[in-house]
Coordinates of C-alpha atoms and ligand atoms in Angstrom, one line a residue:
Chain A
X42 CA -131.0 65.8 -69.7
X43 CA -131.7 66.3 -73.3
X44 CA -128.6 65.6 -75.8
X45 CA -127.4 64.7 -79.3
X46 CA -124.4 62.2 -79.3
X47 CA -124.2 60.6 -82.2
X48 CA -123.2 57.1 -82.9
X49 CA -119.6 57.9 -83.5
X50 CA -119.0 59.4 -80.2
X51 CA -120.3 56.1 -79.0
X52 CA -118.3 53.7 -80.0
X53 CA -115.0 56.0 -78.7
X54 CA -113.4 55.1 -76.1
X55 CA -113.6 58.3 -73.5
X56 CA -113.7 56.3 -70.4
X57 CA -111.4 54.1 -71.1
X58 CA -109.1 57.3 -72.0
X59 CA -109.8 59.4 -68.6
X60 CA -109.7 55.8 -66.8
X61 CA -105.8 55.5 -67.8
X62 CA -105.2 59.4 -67.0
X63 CA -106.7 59.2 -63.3
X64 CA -107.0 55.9 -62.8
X65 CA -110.8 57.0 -62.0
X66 CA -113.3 53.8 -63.1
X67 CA -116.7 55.4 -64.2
X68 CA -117.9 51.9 -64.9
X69 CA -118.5 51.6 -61.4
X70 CA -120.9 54.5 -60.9
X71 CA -124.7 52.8 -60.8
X72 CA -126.1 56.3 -60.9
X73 CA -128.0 56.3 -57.5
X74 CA -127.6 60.1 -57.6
X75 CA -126.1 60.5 -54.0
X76 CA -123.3 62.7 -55.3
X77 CA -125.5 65.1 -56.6
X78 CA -127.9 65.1 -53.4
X79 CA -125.1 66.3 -51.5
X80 CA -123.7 69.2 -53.9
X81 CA -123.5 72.4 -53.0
X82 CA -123.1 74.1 -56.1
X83 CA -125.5 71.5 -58.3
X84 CA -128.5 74.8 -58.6
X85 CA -125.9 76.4 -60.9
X86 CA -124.8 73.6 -63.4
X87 CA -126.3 72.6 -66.4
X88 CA -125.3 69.1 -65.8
X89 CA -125.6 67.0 -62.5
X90 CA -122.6 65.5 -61.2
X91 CA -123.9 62.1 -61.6
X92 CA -124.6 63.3 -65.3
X93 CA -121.3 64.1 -65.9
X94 CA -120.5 60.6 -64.6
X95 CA -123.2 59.5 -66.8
X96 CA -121.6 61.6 -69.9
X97 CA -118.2 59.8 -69.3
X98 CA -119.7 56.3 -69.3
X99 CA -121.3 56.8 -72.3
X100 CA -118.8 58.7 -74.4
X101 CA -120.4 62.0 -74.8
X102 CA -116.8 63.9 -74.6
X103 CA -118.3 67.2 -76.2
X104 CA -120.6 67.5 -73.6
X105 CA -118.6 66.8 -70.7
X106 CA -115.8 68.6 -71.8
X107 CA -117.6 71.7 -72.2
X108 CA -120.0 71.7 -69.6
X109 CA -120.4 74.8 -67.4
X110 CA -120.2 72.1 -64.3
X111 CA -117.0 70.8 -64.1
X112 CA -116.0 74.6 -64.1
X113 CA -118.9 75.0 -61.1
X114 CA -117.8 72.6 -58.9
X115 CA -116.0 73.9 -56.0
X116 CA -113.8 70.9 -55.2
X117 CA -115.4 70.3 -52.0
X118 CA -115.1 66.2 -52.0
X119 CA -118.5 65.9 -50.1
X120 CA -119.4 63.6 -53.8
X121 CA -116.5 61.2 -53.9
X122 CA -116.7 60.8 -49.8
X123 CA -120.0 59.9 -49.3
X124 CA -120.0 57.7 -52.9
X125 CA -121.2 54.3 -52.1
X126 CA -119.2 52.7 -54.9
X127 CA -116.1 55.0 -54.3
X128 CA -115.8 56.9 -57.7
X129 CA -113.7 59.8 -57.3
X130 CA -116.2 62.3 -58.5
X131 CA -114.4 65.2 -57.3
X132 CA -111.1 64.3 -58.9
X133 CA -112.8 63.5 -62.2
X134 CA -113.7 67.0 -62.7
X135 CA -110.1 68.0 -61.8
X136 CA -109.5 65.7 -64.9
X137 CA -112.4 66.7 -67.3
X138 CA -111.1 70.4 -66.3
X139 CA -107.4 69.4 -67.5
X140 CA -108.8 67.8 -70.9
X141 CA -111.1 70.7 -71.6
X142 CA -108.1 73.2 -71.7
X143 CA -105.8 71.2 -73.5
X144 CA -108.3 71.0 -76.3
X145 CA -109.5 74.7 -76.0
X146 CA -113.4 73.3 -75.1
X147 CA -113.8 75.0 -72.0
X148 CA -116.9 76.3 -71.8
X149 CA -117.1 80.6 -72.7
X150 CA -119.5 81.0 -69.6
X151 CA -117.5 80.4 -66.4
X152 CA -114.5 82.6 -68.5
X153 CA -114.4 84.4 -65.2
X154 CA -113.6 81.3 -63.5
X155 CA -110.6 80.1 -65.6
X156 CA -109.4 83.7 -65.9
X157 CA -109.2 83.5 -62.3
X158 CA -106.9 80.0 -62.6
X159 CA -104.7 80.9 -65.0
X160 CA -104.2 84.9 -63.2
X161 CA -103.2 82.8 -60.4
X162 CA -101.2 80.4 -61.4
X163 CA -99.2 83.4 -63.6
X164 CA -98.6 84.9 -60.5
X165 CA -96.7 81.8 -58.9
X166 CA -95.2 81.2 -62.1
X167 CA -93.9 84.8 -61.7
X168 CA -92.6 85.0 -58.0
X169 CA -93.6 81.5 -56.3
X170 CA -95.4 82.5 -53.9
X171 CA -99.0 84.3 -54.7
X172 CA -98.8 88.1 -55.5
X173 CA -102.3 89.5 -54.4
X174 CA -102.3 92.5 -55.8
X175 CA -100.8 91.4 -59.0
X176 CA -103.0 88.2 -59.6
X177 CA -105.9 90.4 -58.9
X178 CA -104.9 93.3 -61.3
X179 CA -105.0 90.3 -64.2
X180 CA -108.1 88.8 -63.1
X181 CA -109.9 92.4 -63.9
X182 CA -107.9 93.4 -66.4
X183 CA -108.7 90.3 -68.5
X184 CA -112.4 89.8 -66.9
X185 CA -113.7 93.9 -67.4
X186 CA -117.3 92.7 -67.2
X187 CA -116.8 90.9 -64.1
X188 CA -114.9 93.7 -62.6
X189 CA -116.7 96.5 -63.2
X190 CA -120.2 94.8 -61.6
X191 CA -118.3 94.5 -58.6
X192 CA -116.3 97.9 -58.5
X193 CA -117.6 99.2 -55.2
X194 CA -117.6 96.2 -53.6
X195 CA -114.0 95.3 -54.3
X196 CA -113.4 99.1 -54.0
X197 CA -114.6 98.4 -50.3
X198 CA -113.1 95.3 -49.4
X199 CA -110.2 96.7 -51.0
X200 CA -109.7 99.5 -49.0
X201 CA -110.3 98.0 -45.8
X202 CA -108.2 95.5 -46.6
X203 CA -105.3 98.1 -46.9
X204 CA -106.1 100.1 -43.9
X205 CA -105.7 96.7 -42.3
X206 CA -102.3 96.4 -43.7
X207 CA -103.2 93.4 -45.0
X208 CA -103.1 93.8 -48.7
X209 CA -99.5 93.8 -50.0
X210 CA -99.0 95.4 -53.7
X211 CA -95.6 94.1 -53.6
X212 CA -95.0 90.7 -54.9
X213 CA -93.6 87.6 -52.7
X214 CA -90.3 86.5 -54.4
X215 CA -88.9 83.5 -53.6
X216 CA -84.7 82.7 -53.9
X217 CA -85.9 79.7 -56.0
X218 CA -88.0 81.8 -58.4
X219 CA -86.3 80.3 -61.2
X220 CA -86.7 76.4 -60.1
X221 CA -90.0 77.6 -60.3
X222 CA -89.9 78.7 -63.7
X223 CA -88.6 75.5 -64.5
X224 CA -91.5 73.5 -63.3
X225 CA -94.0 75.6 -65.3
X226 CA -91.9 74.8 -68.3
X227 CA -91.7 71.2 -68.1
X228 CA -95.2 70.6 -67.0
X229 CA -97.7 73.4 -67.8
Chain B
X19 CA -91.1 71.1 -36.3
X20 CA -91.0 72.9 -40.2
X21 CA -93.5 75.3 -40.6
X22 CA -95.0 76.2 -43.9
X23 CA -97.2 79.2 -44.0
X24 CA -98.6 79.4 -46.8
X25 CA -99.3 82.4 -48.7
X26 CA -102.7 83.2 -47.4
X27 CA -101.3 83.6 -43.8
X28 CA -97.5 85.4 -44.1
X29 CA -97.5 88.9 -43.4
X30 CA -99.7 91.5 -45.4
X31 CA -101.6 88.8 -47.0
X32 CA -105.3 88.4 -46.6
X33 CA -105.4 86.2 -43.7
X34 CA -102.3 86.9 -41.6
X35 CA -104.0 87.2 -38.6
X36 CA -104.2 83.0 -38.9
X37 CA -100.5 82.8 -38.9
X38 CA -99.9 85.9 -36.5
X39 CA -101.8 83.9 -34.0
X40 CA -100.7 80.4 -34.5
X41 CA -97.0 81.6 -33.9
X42 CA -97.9 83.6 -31.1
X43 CA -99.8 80.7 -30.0
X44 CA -96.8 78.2 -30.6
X45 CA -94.6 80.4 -28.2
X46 CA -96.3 79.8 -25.3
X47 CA -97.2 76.1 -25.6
X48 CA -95.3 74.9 -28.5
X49 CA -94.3 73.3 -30.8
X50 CA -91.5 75.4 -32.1
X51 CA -92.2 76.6 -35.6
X52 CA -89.4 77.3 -37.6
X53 CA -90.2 78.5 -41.4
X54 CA -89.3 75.8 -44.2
X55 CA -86.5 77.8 -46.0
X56 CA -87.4 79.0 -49.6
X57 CA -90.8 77.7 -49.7
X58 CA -93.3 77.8 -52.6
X59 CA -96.9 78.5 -53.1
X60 CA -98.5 75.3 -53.3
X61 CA -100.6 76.0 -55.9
X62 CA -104.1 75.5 -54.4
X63 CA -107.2 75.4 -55.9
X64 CA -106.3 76.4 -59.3
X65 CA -103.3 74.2 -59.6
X66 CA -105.3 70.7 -59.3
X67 CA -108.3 72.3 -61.1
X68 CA -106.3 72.8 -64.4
X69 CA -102.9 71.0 -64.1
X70 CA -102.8 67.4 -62.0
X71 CA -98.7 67.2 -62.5
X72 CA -98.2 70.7 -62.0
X73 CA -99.7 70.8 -58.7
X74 CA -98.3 67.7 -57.2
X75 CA -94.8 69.4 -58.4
X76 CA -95.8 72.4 -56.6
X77 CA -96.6 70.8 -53.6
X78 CA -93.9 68.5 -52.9
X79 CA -91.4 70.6 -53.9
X80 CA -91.9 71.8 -50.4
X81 CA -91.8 68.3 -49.0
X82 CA -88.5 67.8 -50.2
X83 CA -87.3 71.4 -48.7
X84 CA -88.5 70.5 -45.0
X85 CA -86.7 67.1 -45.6
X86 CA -83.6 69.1 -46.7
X87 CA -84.0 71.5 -43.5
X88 CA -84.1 68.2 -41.5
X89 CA -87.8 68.0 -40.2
X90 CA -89.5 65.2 -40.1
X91 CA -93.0 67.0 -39.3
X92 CA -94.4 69.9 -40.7
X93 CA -97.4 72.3 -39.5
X94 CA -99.3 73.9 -42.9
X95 CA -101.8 75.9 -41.2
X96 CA -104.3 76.3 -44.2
X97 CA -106.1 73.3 -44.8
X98 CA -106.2 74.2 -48.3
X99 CA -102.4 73.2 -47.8
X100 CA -101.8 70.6 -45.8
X101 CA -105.0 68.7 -47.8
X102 CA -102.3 69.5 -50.9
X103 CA -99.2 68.9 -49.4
X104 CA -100.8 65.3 -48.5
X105 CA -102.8 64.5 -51.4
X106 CA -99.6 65.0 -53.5
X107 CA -97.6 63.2 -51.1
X108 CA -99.9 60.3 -51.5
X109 CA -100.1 60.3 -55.5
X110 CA -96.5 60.3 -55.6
X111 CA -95.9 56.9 -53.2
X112 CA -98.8 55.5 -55.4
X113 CA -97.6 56.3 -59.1
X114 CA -94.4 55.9 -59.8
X115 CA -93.7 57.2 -63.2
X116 CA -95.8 60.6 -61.7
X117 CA -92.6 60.4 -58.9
X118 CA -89.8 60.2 -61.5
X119 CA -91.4 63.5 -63.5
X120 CA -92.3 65.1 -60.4
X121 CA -88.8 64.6 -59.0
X122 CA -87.2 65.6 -62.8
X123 CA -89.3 68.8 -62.6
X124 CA -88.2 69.9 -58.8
X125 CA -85.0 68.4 -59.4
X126 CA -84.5 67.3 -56.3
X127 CA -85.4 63.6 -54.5
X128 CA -89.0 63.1 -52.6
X129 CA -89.0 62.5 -49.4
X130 CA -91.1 59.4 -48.1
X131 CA -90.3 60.8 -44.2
X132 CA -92.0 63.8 -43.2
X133 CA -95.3 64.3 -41.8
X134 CA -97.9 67.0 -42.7
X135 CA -100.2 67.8 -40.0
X136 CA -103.1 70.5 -40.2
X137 CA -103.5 72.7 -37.2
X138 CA -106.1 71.1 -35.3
X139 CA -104.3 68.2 -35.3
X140 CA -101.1 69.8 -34.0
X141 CA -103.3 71.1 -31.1
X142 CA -104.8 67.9 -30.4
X143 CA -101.6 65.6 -30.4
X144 CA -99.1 68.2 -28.9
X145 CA -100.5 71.2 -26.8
X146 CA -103.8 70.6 -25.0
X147 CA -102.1 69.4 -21.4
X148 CA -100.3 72.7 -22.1
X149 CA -103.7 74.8 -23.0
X150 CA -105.1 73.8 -19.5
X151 CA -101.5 74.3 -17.7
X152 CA -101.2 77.9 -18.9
X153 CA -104.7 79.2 -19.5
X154 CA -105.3 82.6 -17.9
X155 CA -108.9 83.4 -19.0
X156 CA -111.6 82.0 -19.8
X157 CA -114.6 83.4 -21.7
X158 CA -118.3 83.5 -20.2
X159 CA -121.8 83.2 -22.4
X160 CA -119.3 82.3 -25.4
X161 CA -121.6 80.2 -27.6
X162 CA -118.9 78.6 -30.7
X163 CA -120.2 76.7 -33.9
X164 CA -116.7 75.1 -35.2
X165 CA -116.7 75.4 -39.0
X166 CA -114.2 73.0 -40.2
X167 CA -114.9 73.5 -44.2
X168 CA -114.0 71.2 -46.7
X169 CA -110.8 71.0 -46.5
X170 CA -109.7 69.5 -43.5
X171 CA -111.6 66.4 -43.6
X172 CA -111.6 65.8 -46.8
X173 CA -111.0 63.3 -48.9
X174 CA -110.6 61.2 -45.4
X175 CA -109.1 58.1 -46.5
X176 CA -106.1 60.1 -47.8
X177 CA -106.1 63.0 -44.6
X178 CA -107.2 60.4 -42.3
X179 CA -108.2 63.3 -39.8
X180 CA -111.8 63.0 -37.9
X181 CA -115.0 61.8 -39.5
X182 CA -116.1 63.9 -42.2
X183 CA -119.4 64.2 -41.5
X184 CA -119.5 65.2 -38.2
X185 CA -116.0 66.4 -37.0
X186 CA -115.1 67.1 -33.1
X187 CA -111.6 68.0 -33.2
X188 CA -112.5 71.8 -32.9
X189 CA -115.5 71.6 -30.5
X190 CA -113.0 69.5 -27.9
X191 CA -110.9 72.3 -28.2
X192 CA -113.4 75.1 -27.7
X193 CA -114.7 73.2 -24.8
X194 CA -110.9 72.7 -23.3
X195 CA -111.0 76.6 -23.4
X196 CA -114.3 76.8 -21.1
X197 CA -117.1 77.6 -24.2
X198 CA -119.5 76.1 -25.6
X199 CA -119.6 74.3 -28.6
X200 CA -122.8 74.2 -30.4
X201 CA -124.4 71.5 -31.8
X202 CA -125.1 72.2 -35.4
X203 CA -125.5 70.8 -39.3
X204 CA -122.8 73.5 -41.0
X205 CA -119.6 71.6 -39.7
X206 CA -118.7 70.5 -43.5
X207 CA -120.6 72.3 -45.3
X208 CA -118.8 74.1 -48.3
X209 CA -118.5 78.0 -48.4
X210 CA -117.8 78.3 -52.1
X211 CA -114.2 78.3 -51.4
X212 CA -111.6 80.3 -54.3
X213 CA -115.1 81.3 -55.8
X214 CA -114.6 84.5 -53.9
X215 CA -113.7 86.8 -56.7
X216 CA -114.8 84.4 -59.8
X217 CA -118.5 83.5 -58.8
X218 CA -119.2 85.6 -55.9
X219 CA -122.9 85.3 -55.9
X220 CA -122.6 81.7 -54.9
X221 CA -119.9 82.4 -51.9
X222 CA -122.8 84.6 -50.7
X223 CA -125.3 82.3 -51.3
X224 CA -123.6 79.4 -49.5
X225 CA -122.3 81.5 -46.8
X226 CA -125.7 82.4 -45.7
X227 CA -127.1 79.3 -45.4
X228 CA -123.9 78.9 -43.2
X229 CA -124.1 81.9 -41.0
X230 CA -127.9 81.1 -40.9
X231 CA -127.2 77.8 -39.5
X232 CA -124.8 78.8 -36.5
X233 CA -127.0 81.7 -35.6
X234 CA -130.1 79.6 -35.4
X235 CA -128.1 76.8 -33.6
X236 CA -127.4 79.5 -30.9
X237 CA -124.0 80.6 -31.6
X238 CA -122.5 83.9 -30.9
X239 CA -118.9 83.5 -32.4
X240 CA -117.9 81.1 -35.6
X241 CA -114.7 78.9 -35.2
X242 CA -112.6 78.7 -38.3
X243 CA -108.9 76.9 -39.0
X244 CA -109.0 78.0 -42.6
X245 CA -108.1 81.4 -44.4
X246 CA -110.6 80.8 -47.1
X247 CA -113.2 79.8 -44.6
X248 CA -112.2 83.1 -42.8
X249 CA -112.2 85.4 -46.3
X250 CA -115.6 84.2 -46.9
X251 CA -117.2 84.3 -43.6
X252 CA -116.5 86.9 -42.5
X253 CA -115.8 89.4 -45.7
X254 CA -119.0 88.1 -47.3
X255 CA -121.1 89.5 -44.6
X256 CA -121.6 92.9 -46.0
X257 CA -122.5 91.2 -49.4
X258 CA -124.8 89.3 -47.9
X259 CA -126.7 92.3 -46.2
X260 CA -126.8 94.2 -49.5
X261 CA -128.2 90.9 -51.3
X262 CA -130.6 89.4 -48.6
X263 CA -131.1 92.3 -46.5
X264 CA -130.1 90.4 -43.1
X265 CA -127.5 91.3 -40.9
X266 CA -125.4 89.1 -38.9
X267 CA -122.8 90.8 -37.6
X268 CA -121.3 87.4 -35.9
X269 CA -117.4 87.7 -35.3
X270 CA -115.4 84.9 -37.3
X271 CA -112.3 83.6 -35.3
X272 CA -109.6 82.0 -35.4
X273 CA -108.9 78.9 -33.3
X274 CA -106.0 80.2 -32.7
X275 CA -107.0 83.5 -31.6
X276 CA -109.6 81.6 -29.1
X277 CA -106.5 79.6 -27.8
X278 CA -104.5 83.0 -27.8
X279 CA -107.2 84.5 -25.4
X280 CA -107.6 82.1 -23.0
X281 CA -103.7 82.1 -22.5
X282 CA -104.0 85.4 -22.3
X283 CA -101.9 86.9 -25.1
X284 CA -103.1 90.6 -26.2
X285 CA -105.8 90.2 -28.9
X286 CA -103.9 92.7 -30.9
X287 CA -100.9 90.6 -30.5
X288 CA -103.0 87.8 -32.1
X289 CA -104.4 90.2 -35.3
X290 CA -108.3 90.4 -34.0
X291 CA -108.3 93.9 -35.0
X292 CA -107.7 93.0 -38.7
X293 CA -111.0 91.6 -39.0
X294 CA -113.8 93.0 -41.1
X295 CA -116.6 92.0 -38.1
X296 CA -115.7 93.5 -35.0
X297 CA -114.0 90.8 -32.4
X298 CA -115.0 92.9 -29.4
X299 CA -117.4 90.5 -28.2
X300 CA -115.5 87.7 -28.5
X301 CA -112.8 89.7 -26.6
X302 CA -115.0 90.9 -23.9
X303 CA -116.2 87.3 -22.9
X304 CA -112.8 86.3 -21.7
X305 CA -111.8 87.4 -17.9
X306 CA -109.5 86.1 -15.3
X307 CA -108.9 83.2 -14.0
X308 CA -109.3 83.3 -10.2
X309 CA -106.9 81.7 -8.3
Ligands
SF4_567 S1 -122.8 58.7 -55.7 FE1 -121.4 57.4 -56.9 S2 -122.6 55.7 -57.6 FE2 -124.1 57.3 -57.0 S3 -124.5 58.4 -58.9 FE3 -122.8 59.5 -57.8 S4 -120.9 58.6 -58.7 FE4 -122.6 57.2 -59.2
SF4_568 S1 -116.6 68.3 -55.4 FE1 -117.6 69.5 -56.9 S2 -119.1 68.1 -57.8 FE2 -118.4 67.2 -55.8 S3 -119.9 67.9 -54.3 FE3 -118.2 69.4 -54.3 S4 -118.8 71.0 -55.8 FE4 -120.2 69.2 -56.2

């Protein structure tokens, strides 16, 4: 893995920082690479998981933080369970995903990917239960690209979805819609 | 028992086939499922990817309903969330300034009494003396690789449910029923999950290698107890033909819709006609019991 850090970066304190947010202890890691071994999506991202790890430890925040992996990962667990020192890979990148956003870092290239986050957490936020055909409609509204390459796909899927009566275009509300609201708006 | 479904599984959602089939199940041999009142979405994947408070909220919010409706055990079909609904559970009872926001948030008390189950487990502890009590057919030449996914097993010291590397809840069920479970490397293997619309080349990608596995392991039929599992599976099929030029054409069912059969509930009753691979097979191998 090729990168600049400089010395700056360094000397900050970034594990320390995501260590009292999770509770996760990248110190531990010893980089044996098992994690990555057994990732399913590791042929797409730039960075290993055990890089990532590696990134934290050493207080390279850019790069973590704006990595195309911790976007990648699929939250499968298979890193954190089979571990042998028992970091909690999987839930670091839930954390690396959370810091990423708050500072605006995330990287452009999986846009598709938070698009499709934030379409369906709008959609809870909404009604409190999913709304297919609403969080989908957002997804490709914001994400044209995306949605035209798969047009006739979806266009398929789609309709044989419906026929199946098993695509509802009206929303789920829930009595509570507004307790919902409420928890958006104390904790998004 | 309190019954959250989910919103993959109500009605004229993506995967309501799942919850058609568990309920119709649950009417023969139990439990009795009665729908939390009010429920929410639980957030899945997307809440814990981008917002660790949010999701917890989410999720126990619907903890403290059942508690409120008086059960003490609750059934969340999809994996997705009862792994949620417990992990949330869990990082509430271990931090306790996360409880006091959490509970702010919901505005309403946490509950440190009710039990989430998943619905193999639900099976397992409650209905299998009943299975082999009631069961009216039983299938011939059906060959079954159980896909358990990543959700149900995982992270195990928190869902404490089977080893997560090699699983057998599923395959002692199958068995029960009179097929056979095939031995095969997929159990656990990820399917790329709420990458479905987002990354959809590496659904197909890790679906194939799936699909691959069970048909070369001998399997005619795919086990799931996951909507997401399900979606991809079997949806992903005709991608995968247009991408990799290989057809598979191997049904995807539900547990429940297995259990469903061999009690002999209609399979239309159960939702196998919703599904984007034809079930027929699967139907067909089931006959009568003699007796
Ligand atoms: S498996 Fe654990 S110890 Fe090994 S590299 Fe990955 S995080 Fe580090
Ligand atoms: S949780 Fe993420 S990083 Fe870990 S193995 Fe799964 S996809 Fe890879």
């Amino acid at each position: 893995m090729k990168i600049k850090i400089t010395t700056k970066e360094l000397t900050s304190d970034f594990a320390k920082e995501v260590k009292e947010r999770s509770g996760i202890d990248v110190k531990k890691c010893y980089q044996c690479g098992k994690c990555t071994a057994g990732c399913p999506v590791a042929y797409e991202m730039d960075y290993m998981p055990n890089q990532i790890i590696r990134l934290v430890q050493i207080g390279a925040r850019k790069e973590a933080l704006s990595s195309r992996t911790i976007w990648l990962c699929a939250s499968c667990i298979t890193c954190s369970t089979r571990c042998p020192k028992e970091v909690k890979i999987a839930e670091l990148m839930d954390v690396l995903r959370e810091m990423a956003l708050e500072e605006g870092v995330a990287n452009p290239m999986e846009k598709d990917i938070t698009t499709f986050h934030e379409a369906f957490l709008n959609s809870v936020k909404k009604h409190g239960r999913i709304s297919e055909c609403g969080m989908i409609m957002e997804y490709k509204r914001k994400r044209p690209k995306a949605a035209l390459k798969s047009a006739l796909q979806d266009l398929s899927d789609g309709s044989q979805l419906m026929l199946k009566g098993k695509l509802s275009l009206a929303p789920h509300n829930i009595k509570g819609k507004d307790s919902i609201k409420r928890i958006f708006e104390k904790l998004q | 028992m309190g019954y959250y479904p989910g919103c993959a599984i109500t009605k004229c959602s993506t995967s309501e086939e799942y919850g058609t089939s568990v309920l119709g199940v649950s009417e023969v041999i139990g439990p009795e499922l009665e729908e939390i009142n009010d429920w929410n979405c639980c957030g899945a994947s997307s809440g814990h990817a981008t917002n660790h408070k949010l999701s917890t909220a989410l999720s126990v919010r619907n903890i403290s309903l059942a508690d409120k409706d008086g059960y003490d055990e609750v059934l969340a079909p999809c994996p997705m969330c009862s792994q949620r609904l417990i992990i949330s559970q869990n990082d509430v009872q271990e931090d306790k300034k996360l409880r006091e926001e959490v509970e702010d948030a919901i505005e309403m008390p946490i509950s440190n009494n009710v039990k989430v189950s998943n619905y193999l487990e639900i099976v397992k502890n409650y209905s299998m003396d009943e299975i082999a009590e009631k069961q009216k057919k039983k299938p011939e030449g059906l060959k079954v690789a159980s896909y358990y996914g990543c959700l149900l097993v995982r992270p195990p010291k928190v869902l404490k449910f089977d080893d997560p590397e090699n699983p057998k809840t599923m395959d002692e069920i199958v068995t029960a029923i009179g097929a056979e479970a095939v031995d095969w490397e997929f159990k656990t293997s990820c399917c790329g999950g709420g990458f479905t619309l987002s990354r959809t080349d590496v659904v197909v990608k890790l679906t194939n290698d799936i699909l691959e596995g069970a048909v070369e392991a001998g399997a005619n039929a795919i086990a799931v107890a996951c909507p997401m599992c399900h979606a991809n599976l079997d949806m992903k099929q005709s991608n995968i033909e247009k991408e990799y030029g290989r057809r598979f054409n191997i049904p995807i069912v539900y547990i429940s819709e297995l259990i469903g059969l061999a009690l002999g509930l209609k399979p239309k009753d159960l939702g196998m006609d919703k599904h984007f691979i034809d079930t027929g097979s699967v139907i067909n191998a089931f006959s009568n019991i003699e007796k």
